[in-house]
Tab-separated table of C-alpha atoms in Angstrom:
chain	number	residue	atom	x	y	z
D	1345	MET	CA	113.557	-81.390	298.766
D	1346	ALA	CA	115.630	-81.333	302.127
D	1347	VAL	CA	114.247	-79.880	305.596
D	1348	PRO	CA	114.443	-76.704	306.307
D	1349	GLU	CA	117.613	-76.342	308.691
D	1350	GLU	CA	117.211	-72.531	310.157
D	1351	THR	CA	115.821	-72.777	313.632
D	1352	ALA	CA	114.958	-70.718	316.701
D	1353	GLY	CA	115.834	-72.624	319.788
D	1354	GLY	CA	119.269	-73.170	318.843
D	1355	SER	CA	119.946	-76.963	320.510
D	1356	ASP	CA	119.705	-79.106	323.317
D	1357	VAL	CA	115.829	-77.071	323.381
D	1358	ASP	CA	114.300	-78.250	326.623
D	1359	ALA	CA	111.080	-81.536	325.658
D	1360	LEU	CA	108.468	-79.451	327.661
D	1361	ASP	CA	109.122	-76.522	324.893
D	1362	VAL	CA	109.131	-78.773	322.280
D	1363	GLY	CA	106.641	-80.745	323.725
D	1364	ALA	CA	104.365	-76.796	323.362
D	1365	ALA	CA	105.888	-76.298	320.480
D	1366	VAL	CA	104.237	-79.270	318.487
D	1367	ALA	CA	101.352	-78.872	320.362
D	1368	ALA	CA	100.436	-76.002	318.287
D	1369	ALA	CA	101.898	-76.309	315.443
D	1370	HIS	CA	99.508	-79.286	315.444
D	1371	ARG	CA	96.386	-77.270	316.761
D	1372	ALA	CA	97.857	-73.936	313.839
D	1373	HIS	CA	98.987	-76.215	310.577
D	1374	TRP	CA	97.011	-79.893	311.193
D	1375	ALA	CA	95.147	-78.691	307.598
D	1376	ALA	CA	97.428	-77.770	305.927
D	1377	VAL	CA	100.166	-79.660	306.848
D	1378	LEU	CA	97.755	-82.985	306.043
D	1379	GLY	CA	96.473	-81.015	302.538
D	1380	SER	CA	99.574	-80.745	301.126
D	1381	THR	CA	100.493	-84.544	301.571
D	1382	VAL	CA	96.904	-84.852	300.143
D	1383	ARG	CA	97.901	-83.039	297.040
D	1384	ILE	CA	101.026	-86.068	296.456
D	1385	THR	CA	99.618	-89.097	297.892
D	1386	ARG	CA	95.897	-88.682	296.682
D	1387	ASP	CA	95.451	-91.348	299.381
D	1388	LEU	CA	94.220	-89.747	302.947
D	1389	ASP	CA	95.233	-92.938	304.746
D	1390	THR	CA	98.351	-92.158	303.469
D	1391	ALA	CA	98.665	-89.061	303.713
D	1392	GLU	CA	97.677	-88.971	307.567
D	1393	GLU	CA	100.546	-91.184	308.165
D	1394	CYS	CA	102.921	-89.542	306.607
D	1395	VAL	CA	101.906	-85.939	308.329
D	1396	GLN	CA	101.634	-88.388	311.738
D	1397	ASP	CA	105.645	-89.658	311.441
D	1398	ALA	CA	105.799	-85.674	310.573
D	1399	TYR	CA	105.230	-84.576	313.586
D	1400	ALA	CA	107.050	-87.375	315.844
D	1401	GLN	CA	109.941	-86.769	313.604
D	1402	ALA	CA	109.660	-83.194	315.758
D	1403	LEU	CA	109.656	-84.089	318.553
D	1404	ARG	CA	113.255	-85.967	317.986
D	1405	THR	CA	114.556	-83.665	315.851
D	1406	TRP	CA	113.717	-80.604	317.039
D	1407	ALA	CA	114.602	-81.257	320.705
D	1408	SER	CA	118.476	-81.433	319.439
D	1409	ALA	CA	118.265	-79.221	316.205
D	1410	GLY	CA	116.211	-76.454	317.651
D	1411	ILE	CA	112.862	-75.685	317.013
D	1412	PRO	CA	112.490	-73.948	313.753
D	1413	ASP	CA	111.486	-70.487	312.797
D	1414	ARG	CA	108.340	-71.713	310.398
D	1415	PRO	CA	107.351	-74.947	311.804
D	1416	ASP	CA	104.244	-75.527	309.506
D	1417	ALA	CA	107.130	-75.581	306.356
D	1418	TRP	CA	109.521	-77.917	308.083
D	1419	LEU	CA	106.340	-80.347	308.249
D	1420	ARG	CA	105.311	-80.032	305.615
D	1421	THR	CA	108.273	-81.109	304.059
D	1422	VAL	CA	109.786	-83.206	306.850
D	1423	ALA	CA	105.574	-85.185	305.865
D	1424	GLY	CA	106.254	-84.530	301.824
D	1425	ASN	CA	109.491	-85.836	301.653
D	1426	ARG	CA	107.940	-88.702	303.209
D	1427	ALA	CA	105.026	-88.952	300.973
D	1428	ARG	CA	107.159	-89.261	297.835
D	1429	ASP	CA	109.221	-92.064	300.073
D	1430	LEU	CA	106.177	-94.028	300.060
D	1431	LEU	CA	105.277	-93.835	296.870
D	1432	ARG	CA	107.623	-95.129	295.438
D	1433	ARG	CA	107.033	-98.014	296.258
D	1434	GLU	CA	104.850	-99.444	293.435
D	1435	SER	CA	102.597	-100.972	295.923
D	1436	VAL	CA	101.709	-97.435	297.295
D	1437	TRP	CA	101.152	-96.099	294.126
D	1438	ARG	CA	99.480	-98.360	292.843
D	1439	ARG	CA	96.458	-98.468	295.630
D	1440	ALA	CA	96.852	-94.439	295.578
D	1441	MET	CA	96.462	-93.175	292.258
D	1442	PRO	CA	93.356	-94.066	292.122
D	1443	LEU	CA	91.761	-91.997	294.612
D	1444	LEU	CA	91.368	-88.728	294.864
D	1445	VAL	CA	91.430	-86.928	291.817
D	1446	GLU	CA	92.419	-83.846	290.431
D	1447	ASP	CA	91.229	-80.793	289.168
D	1448	ALA	CA	93.567	-81.177	285.654
D	1449	THR	CA	93.126	-76.676	286.063
D	1450	VAL	CA	94.176	-75.956	289.134
D	1451	PRO	CA	98.389	-75.613	289.458
D	1452	ASP	CA	100.040	-77.887	291.189
D	1453	PRO	CA	102.686	-75.563	292.774
D	1454	GLN	CA	106.024	-77.090	293.232
D	1455	ASP	CA	107.663	-74.857	296.236
D	1456	ALA	CA	105.818	-76.141	299.804
D	1457	ASP	CA	106.541	-72.635	301.398
D	1458	GLU	CA	104.136	-70.614	298.419
D	1459	SER	CA	101.454	-69.508	300.641
D	1460	PRO	CA	98.599	-69.578	298.050
D	1461	ALA	CA	99.799	-72.943	297.517
D	1462	VAL	CA	99.065	-74.314	301.147
D	1463	ALA	CA	95.702	-72.053	301.466
D	1464	ASP	CA	94.611	-73.613	298.086
D	1465	ASP	CA	95.614	-77.273	299.874
D	1466	THR	CA	94.284	-76.548	302.992
D	1467	LEU	CA	90.724	-75.344	300.714
D	1468	ARG	CA	90.622	-78.549	299.032
D	1469	LEU	CA	91.204	-80.638	302.008
D	1470	ILE	CA	88.061	-79.248	303.717
D	1471	PHE	CA	86.027	-79.289	300.493
D	1472	THR	CA	86.739	-82.881	299.913
D	1473	CYS	CA	85.537	-83.652	303.687
D	1474	CYS	CA	82.350	-81.412	303.276
D	1475	HIS	CA	81.848	-82.897	299.790
D	1476	PRO	CA	77.850	-82.896	299.310
D	1477	ALA	CA	77.706	-86.967	298.237
D	1478	LEU	CA	78.962	-87.938	301.889
D	1479	SER	CA	77.069	-87.532	304.379
D	1480	ARG	CA	76.043	-85.234	307.057
D	1481	GLU	CA	76.986	-87.186	309.872
D	1482	ALA	CA	80.697	-88.468	307.973
D	1483	ARG	CA	80.970	-85.009	306.508
D	1484	ILE	CA	81.283	-83.659	310.641
D	1485	ALA	CA	83.299	-86.685	311.571
D	1486	LEU	CA	86.040	-86.267	308.706
D	1487	THR	CA	85.776	-82.714	309.159
D	1488	LEU	CA	86.722	-83.303	313.097
D	1489	ARG	CA	89.427	-85.938	312.083
D	1490	LEU	CA	90.988	-84.202	309.092
D	1491	VAL	CA	90.359	-80.880	309.227
D	1492	CYS	CA	90.971	-80.654	312.689
D	1493	GLY	CA	93.530	-83.305	313.858
D	1494	LEU	CA	90.990	-84.499	316.213
D	1495	SER	CA	91.988	-88.254	317.456
D	1496	THR	CA	88.987	-91.025	316.231
D	1497	ALA	CA	88.596	-90.988	320.155
D	1498	GLU	CA	87.779	-87.484	320.313
D	1499	VAL	CA	85.528	-87.916	317.494
D	1500	ALA	CA	84.044	-90.633	319.044
D	1501	ARG	CA	83.145	-88.848	322.327
D	1502	ALA	CA	81.540	-86.404	319.934
D	1503	PHE	CA	78.602	-88.297	318.650
D	1504	LEU	CA	78.978	-90.611	321.911
D	1505	VAL	CA	79.219	-93.956	320.125
D	1506	GLN	CA	82.443	-96.649	320.766
D	1507	GLU	CA	85.590	-95.653	319.177
D	1508	SER	CA	85.362	-98.811	316.561
D	1509	THR	CA	82.515	-97.265	314.856
D	1510	MET	CA	83.271	-94.209	314.548
D	1511	ALA	CA	86.683	-95.500	313.284
D	1512	ALA	CA	84.161	-97.691	310.357
D	1513	ARG	CA	82.441	-94.588	310.048
D	1514	ILE	CA	85.408	-92.671	309.079
D	1515	THR	CA	87.076	-94.685	306.656
D	1516	ARG	CA	83.262	-96.125	305.362
D	1517	ALA	CA	83.778	-92.181	304.253
D	1518	LYS	CA	87.023	-92.620	302.409
D	1519	LYS	CA	86.355	-95.201	300.446
D	1520	LYS	CA	83.398	-93.496	298.881
D	1521	ILE	CA	85.700	-90.330	297.996
D	1522	ALA	CA	87.815	-93.149	296.631
D	1523	THR	CA	85.031	-94.895	294.738
D	1524	ALA	CA	82.944	-91.688	294.088
D	1525	ARG	CA	85.731	-90.115	292.903
D	1526	ILE	CA	85.283	-87.035	294.395
D	1527	PRO	CA	87.835	-84.343	293.593
D	1528	TYR	CA	90.091	-83.204	295.590
D	1529	ARG	CA	89.808	-79.812	294.696
D	1530	VAL	CA	87.906	-75.570	295.211
D	1531	PRO	CA	84.689	-75.434	293.803
D	1532	THR	CA	83.993	-74.113	291.033
D	1533	ALA	CA	82.159	-70.568	290.674
D	1534	ALA	CA	78.845	-71.975	289.585
D	1535	ASP	CA	78.826	-74.990	292.722
D	1536	LEU	CA	80.596	-72.482	295.420
D	1537	PRO	CA	77.664	-70.986	297.012
D	1538	GLU	CA	76.226	-73.944	297.274
D	1539	ARG	CA	79.628	-75.869	298.741
D	1540	VAL	CA	80.394	-73.144	301.021
D	1541	SER	CA	76.921	-73.579	302.753
D	1542	ALA	CA	77.396	-77.213	302.595
D	1543	VAL	CA	80.754	-76.726	304.600
D	1544	CYS	CA	79.137	-74.220	306.655
D	1545	ASP	CA	76.697	-75.550	307.558
D	1546	VAL	CA	79.128	-78.281	309.479
D	1547	VAL	CA	80.867	-75.805	311.161
D	1548	HIS	CA	77.618	-74.323	312.321
D	1549	LEU	CA	76.386	-77.535	313.980
D	1550	VAL	CA	80.119	-78.233	315.468
D	1551	PHE	CA	80.035	-75.502	317.236
D	1552	ALA	CA	76.180	-75.987	318.297
D	1553	THR	CA	77.364	-79.325	319.113
D	1554	GLY	CA	79.551	-77.777	321.601
D	1555	SER	CA	78.195	-74.724	323.125
D	1556	ASN	CA	75.421	-77.025	324.088
D	1557	ALA	CA	76.184	-80.378	324.235
D	1558	PRO	CA	72.969	-82.450	323.661
D	1559	VAL	CA	74.698	-84.939	326.766
D	1560	GLY	CA	76.637	-85.387	329.003
D	1561	GLU	CA	79.088	-84.068	332.317
D	1562	THR	CA	78.752	-80.366	331.041
D	1563	LEU	CA	77.170	-77.838	328.984
D	1564	ILE	CA	79.907	-76.970	326.487
D	1565	ARG	CA	82.123	-79.036	325.173
D	1566	GLU	CA	85.619	-76.431	324.703
D	1567	ASP	CA	87.064	-78.988	322.820
D	1568	LEU	CA	84.234	-78.558	319.752
D	1569	VAL	CA	83.690	-74.981	319.952
D	1570	ALA	CA	87.590	-74.204	319.874
D	1571	SER	CA	87.352	-76.806	316.710
D	1572	ALA	CA	84.911	-74.900	315.126
D	1573	VAL	CA	85.279	-71.568	315.627
D	1574	GLY	CA	89.143	-72.577	314.203
D	1575	LEU	CA	87.352	-74.082	311.277
D	1576	ALA	CA	85.290	-70.389	310.966
D	1577	ARG	CA	88.742	-68.151	311.257
D	1578	THR	CA	90.022	-70.900	308.085
D	1579	LEU	CA	87.398	-70.258	306.082
D	1580	TYR	CA	86.864	-67.064	306.578
D	1581	ARG	CA	91.050	-66.012	306.199
D	1582	LEU	CA	91.339	-68.447	303.153
D	1583	LEU	CA	87.402	-67.920	301.378
D	1584	PRO	CA	85.827	-64.164	302.443
D	1585	VAL	CA	82.709	-64.786	301.079
D	1586	PRO	CA	79.177	-63.169	302.623
D	1587	GLU	CA	78.407	-66.938	304.391
D	1588	SER	CA	81.500	-67.535	305.368
D	1589	ILE	CA	82.003	-63.785	306.973
D	1590	GLY	CA	78.935	-64.094	308.373
D	1591	LEU	CA	79.019	-67.341	309.776
D	1592	LEU	CA	82.446	-65.881	311.908
D	1593	ALA	CA	80.751	-63.068	313.411
D	1594	LEU	CA	78.026	-65.040	314.573
D	1595	LEU	CA	80.132	-67.579	316.482
D	1596	LEU	CA	82.047	-64.756	318.040
D	1597	LEU	CA	79.717	-63.423	318.823
D	1598	ILE	CA	78.325	-66.719	321.158
D	1599	ASP	CA	81.513	-67.676	322.262
D	1600	ALA	CA	82.316	-64.292	323.877
D	1601	ARG	CA	79.314	-65.280	326.451
D	1602	ARG	CA	81.504	-68.649	326.808
D	1603	ALA	CA	82.906	-67.887	330.747
D	1604	THR	CA	79.995	-67.161	332.157
D	1605	ARG	CA	77.009	-69.427	330.720
D	1606	ALA	CA	77.771	-71.477	333.802
D	1607	THR	CA	79.067	-71.601	337.077
D	1608	GLU	CA	82.333	-72.871	338.206
D	1609	ALA	CA	80.002	-76.497	339.434
D	1610	GLY	CA	78.831	-76.545	335.278
D	1611	ASP	CA	75.535	-75.315	336.478
D	1612	PRO	CA	73.639	-73.203	332.857
D	1613	ILE	CA	73.832	-69.733	334.295
D	1614	LEU	CA	70.597	-67.967	332.340
D	1615	LEU	CA	71.444	-65.060	330.159
D	1616	GLU	CA	69.557	-62.239	332.217
D	1617	ASP	CA	71.872	-63.637	335.178
D	1618	GLN	CA	75.159	-63.519	333.246
D	1619	ASP	CA	77.730	-61.029	334.597
D	1620	ARG	CA	78.052	-58.656	331.638
D	1621	SER	CA	81.349	-57.676	332.562
D	1622	LEU	CA	82.955	-61.211	331.959
D	1623	TRP	CA	82.607	-60.748	328.454
D	1624	ASP	CA	85.059	-60.804	325.760
D	1625	ARG	CA	84.346	-57.323	324.700
D	1626	ALA	CA	87.404	-57.540	322.535
D	1627	MET	CA	86.009	-60.443	320.802
D	1628	ILE	CA	82.305	-59.211	320.500
D	1629	ALA	CA	83.866	-56.046	318.676
D	1630	GLU	CA	85.818	-58.444	316.224
D	1631	GLY	CA	82.392	-60.234	315.524
D	1632	ALA	CA	80.951	-57.070	315.264
D	1633	ASP	CA	83.070	-55.275	312.581
D	1634	LEU	CA	82.841	-59.016	310.312
D	1635	LEU	CA	78.570	-58.265	311.285
D	1636	THR	CA	78.976	-55.333	308.878
D	1637	GLU	CA	82.020	-56.575	306.795
D	1638	ALA	CA	79.183	-59.788	306.324
D	1639	LEU	CA	76.153	-56.906	305.408
D	1640	ARG	CA	78.416	-55.169	303.285
D	1641	SER	CA	79.541	-58.093	301.273
D	1642	GLY	CA	75.975	-58.690	299.321
D	1643	PRO	CA	72.598	-59.903	300.422
D	1644	PRO	CA	72.537	-61.185	304.218
D	1645	THR	CA	72.667	-64.886	305.332
D	1646	ARG	CA	71.317	-66.544	307.314
D	1647	TYR	CA	74.298	-66.337	309.469
D	1648	ALA	CA	74.561	-62.561	309.094
D	1649	VAL	CA	70.789	-62.181	310.744
D	1650	GLN	CA	71.795	-64.683	313.239
D	1651	ALA	CA	75.298	-63.117	314.025
D	1652	ALA	CA	73.143	-59.438	313.968
D	1653	ILE	CA	70.877	-61.251	316.778
D	1654	ALA	CA	73.876	-62.311	318.896
D	1655	ALA	CA	74.911	-59.421	318.844
D	1656	ALA	CA	72.082	-57.148	319.262
D	1657	HIS	CA	72.312	-58.946	323.384
D	1658	ALA	CA	76.356	-58.916	323.372
D	1659	GLU	CA	75.826	-55.064	322.900
D	1660	ALA	CA	72.748	-54.934	325.052
D	1661	PRO	CA	73.835	-53.245	328.242
D	1662	SER	CA	71.940	-54.990	330.716
D	1663	PHE	CA	69.053	-58.152	329.997
D	1664	GLU	CA	66.612	-55.460	331.129
D	1665	ALA	CA	68.088	-53.079	327.787
D	1666	THR	CA	67.881	-55.451	325.415
D	1667	ASP	CA	66.255	-54.521	321.904
D	1668	TRP	CA	63.463	-57.667	322.317
D	1669	ALA	CA	61.388	-55.892	318.953
D	1670	GLU	CA	64.508	-55.831	317.573
D	1671	ILE	CA	65.123	-59.343	318.278
D	1672	VAL	CA	62.021	-60.130	316.990
D	1673	ALA	CA	62.122	-58.241	314.271
D	1674	LEU	CA	65.671	-59.843	313.288
D	1675	TYR	CA	63.454	-63.509	313.674
D	1676	ASP	CA	60.374	-62.625	311.338
D	1677	VAL	CA	63.684	-61.732	308.838
D	1678	LEU	CA	65.536	-64.945	309.286
D	1679	LEU	CA	62.672	-66.999	309.382
D	1680	ARG	CA	62.078	-66.392	305.787
D	1681	LEU	CA	65.788	-67.450	305.037
D	1682	TRP	CA	65.936	-70.140	306.840
D	1683	PRO	CA	62.386	-71.781	308.155
D	1684	SER	CA	62.707	-73.658	310.917
D	1685	PRO	CA	60.556	-74.724	314.381
D	1686	VAL	CA	63.416	-74.082	316.283
D	1687	VAL	CA	63.808	-70.889	315.051
D	1688	GLU	CA	59.885	-69.796	315.859
D	1689	LEU	CA	60.718	-71.416	319.107
D	1690	ASN	CA	63.360	-68.835	319.511
D	1691	ARG	CA	61.465	-66.093	318.205
D	1692	ALA	CA	58.566	-67.428	320.834
D	1693	VAL	CA	61.589	-67.261	323.613
D	1694	ALA	CA	61.548	-63.346	321.920
D	1695	LEU	CA	57.798	-62.800	321.481
D	1696	GLY	CA	57.288	-63.343	325.343
D	1697	MET	CA	60.313	-61.252	326.505
D	1698	ARG	CA	58.835	-57.653	324.279
D	1699	ASP	CA	55.315	-58.610	324.848
D	1700	GLY	CA	54.822	-60.815	328.151
D	1701	PRO	CA	55.122	-64.455	329.033
D	1702	GLN	CA	51.919	-64.317	328.110
D	1703	ALA	CA	52.215	-64.140	324.788
D	1704	GLY	CA	55.429	-65.839	324.590
D	1705	LEU	CA	53.687	-68.897	326.045
D	1706	SER	CA	51.030	-68.463	323.717
D	1707	ALA	CA	53.332	-68.428	320.429
D	1708	LEU	CA	55.023	-71.307	322.015
D	1709	ASP	CA	51.522	-73.444	322.214
D	1710	ARG	CA	50.474	-72.779	318.859
D	1711	LEU	CA	54.142	-74.800	317.830
D	1712	ALA	CA	53.270	-77.588	320.001
D	1713	ALA	CA	51.179	-80.039	317.696
D	1714	GLU	CA	55.133	-79.175	314.985
D	1715	PRO	CA	56.162	-83.031	314.960
D	1716	THR	CA	60.136	-81.981	314.879
D	1717	LEU	CA	59.103	-80.265	318.047
D	1718	ALA	CA	57.704	-82.884	320.045
D	1719	THR	CA	60.893	-84.134	321.426
D	1720	TYR	CA	62.666	-81.269	321.736
D	1721	ARG	CA	64.109	-79.999	324.996
D	1722	TYR	CA	63.801	-76.568	324.809
D	1723	LEU	CA	60.331	-76.187	324.249
D	1724	SER	CA	59.075	-77.669	326.874
D	1725	ALA	CA	61.843	-75.774	329.471
D	1726	ALA	CA	60.723	-72.574	327.508
D	1727	ARG	CA	57.423	-73.236	328.694
D	1728	ALA	CA	58.333	-73.601	332.071
D	1729	ASP	CA	59.759	-70.664	331.810
D	1730	PHE	CA	56.897	-68.781	330.303
D	1731	LEU	CA	54.324	-70.352	333.425
D	1732	ARG	CA	57.221	-70.395	336.021
D	1733	ARG	CA	56.514	-66.283	335.265
D	1734	LEU	CA	53.447	-66.487	335.626
D	1735	LYS	CA	53.419	-68.156	338.734
D	1736	ARG	CA	51.343	-70.696	337.003
D	1737	TRP	CA	53.251	-73.374	339.510
D	1738	PRO	CA	51.273	-76.672	339.017
D	1739	GLU	CA	52.106	-75.837	334.694
D	1740	ALA	CA	55.203	-74.869	335.347
D	1741	ALA	CA	56.457	-78.257	337.491
D	1742	THR	CA	54.179	-80.116	334.292
D	1743	ALA	CA	57.065	-78.362	331.822
D	1744	TYR	CA	59.788	-79.044	333.977
D	1745	GLU	CA	59.295	-82.892	334.733
D	1746	GLU	CA	59.152	-83.096	330.312
D	1747	ALA	CA	61.829	-80.699	330.258
D	1748	LEU	CA	63.924	-83.483	332.331
D	1749	MET	CA	62.914	-86.514	330.603
D	1750	LEU	CA	63.552	-85.013	327.500
D	1751	THR	CA	67.076	-83.992	328.645
D	1752	ASP	CA	70.503	-86.306	328.990
D	1753	ASN	CA	72.814	-83.483	328.794
D	1754	GLU	CA	73.671	-83.467	333.026
D	1755	ALA	CA	74.649	-79.575	334.101
D	1756	GLU	CA	71.068	-79.278	332.748
D	1757	ARG	CA	69.118	-82.114	334.262
D	1758	SER	CA	71.097	-80.445	337.746
D	1759	TYR	CA	69.408	-77.177	336.395
D	1760	LEU	CA	65.711	-78.003	335.671
D	1761	ALA	CA	66.131	-80.399	338.974
D	1762	MET	CA	66.619	-77.276	340.696
D	1763	ARG	CA	63.889	-75.250	339.383
D	1764	LEU	CA	61.995	-78.134	339.711
D	1765	ALA	CA	62.565	-77.989	343.554
D	1766	THR	CA	61.222	-74.309	343.839
D	1767	ILE	CA	58.512	-74.459	342.017
D	1768	SER	CA	57.770	-77.990	344.400
D	1769	PHE	CA	58.542	-75.138	347.269
D	1770	LYS	CA	56.454	-72.310	346.193
D	1771	ARG	CA	53.420	-74.884	345.348
D	1772	THR	CA	54.211	-75.744	348.964
D	1773	GLN	CA	53.796	-72.138	350.065
D	1774	ALA	CA	50.620	-71.531	348.324
D	1775	GLY	CA	48.931	-73.982	350.013
D	1776	GLU	CA	48.439	-76.088	346.340
């Protein structure tokens, strides 16, 4: 198949324009190009090599021939041609053939520009990376590397490990896909609910890690948040089922507040202190529409209930006007769908906002013996906040100190230290 010749930019395009176009194509089409190439090579490493070559060729060719009207089709064609050239070499063919198994019932379209084929290839890639046979860490690493197109170094930074360690982890995951004969296909209807849950779990975890980075200098990891939202949009577009719809609604409703969650210096801003006029109202409206769609599509999923909680916050005109009774009731529903100590903690905080800090503190204290929360920094931080509101300065100081010991994120540490200093001043004023 020849390289498409149609271009929009003529010849001798500015290098900056070409670089921007290639970068945009990488963000928008990496997964689709890789997915279609894997279908040819049956080998993830070979496909990655071909796709990287295609993007490198785009930098050279588009500068003289112009930027194509459809960069994705151009890249799929070039990567596919490169893959076929490699597969003509017997050594590569012998190495690639045993690796990825494709469901014989899935059609293999010849036209790389056909939209259903592109969608199917992307879904296959996502479901392969998130296969239950892989560990949770491996699923996340492969998804970030192969579907989101992050470099191995970027994935390593997300996991806070050395690049060599992450490279080895990704290599082992790819080998497991090969040796376990994990099929490169969209699951059957019978397997789809479980597999969609696994994919959504990975996307949600990537978003949660980016929204509240457990370690590092900043509160928010913009790259991880963007990758997660992009993945959720892709999943919704290709497979609009209740779980994927609810997930995208949740991510948008939370991400709409991103610009107000930290100061220019990077210090966290509590929800009650955020400037709601700066929240992204278009994103909130989109999230609310998706939430309605999710609830109409079937029984509520945990993501839809979480999205409803986020919507209650996003749509309240002020912190004081927040419907805490509704939020507590939604947490009760969420606990039935997804029993979790962290959900219980969040419900306790909402209870404290509804019934007063003493009620919230009592609910939190009942969770103190929960093993999974023993080193969870937000339990100590929530206790500290309620104790501060109750003006129980010595106990509040102790709780803030505990939270500081459990927190590795520098932005959060700075905020907690500021709160602790304020408590110390209050104690001095009170003569304690």
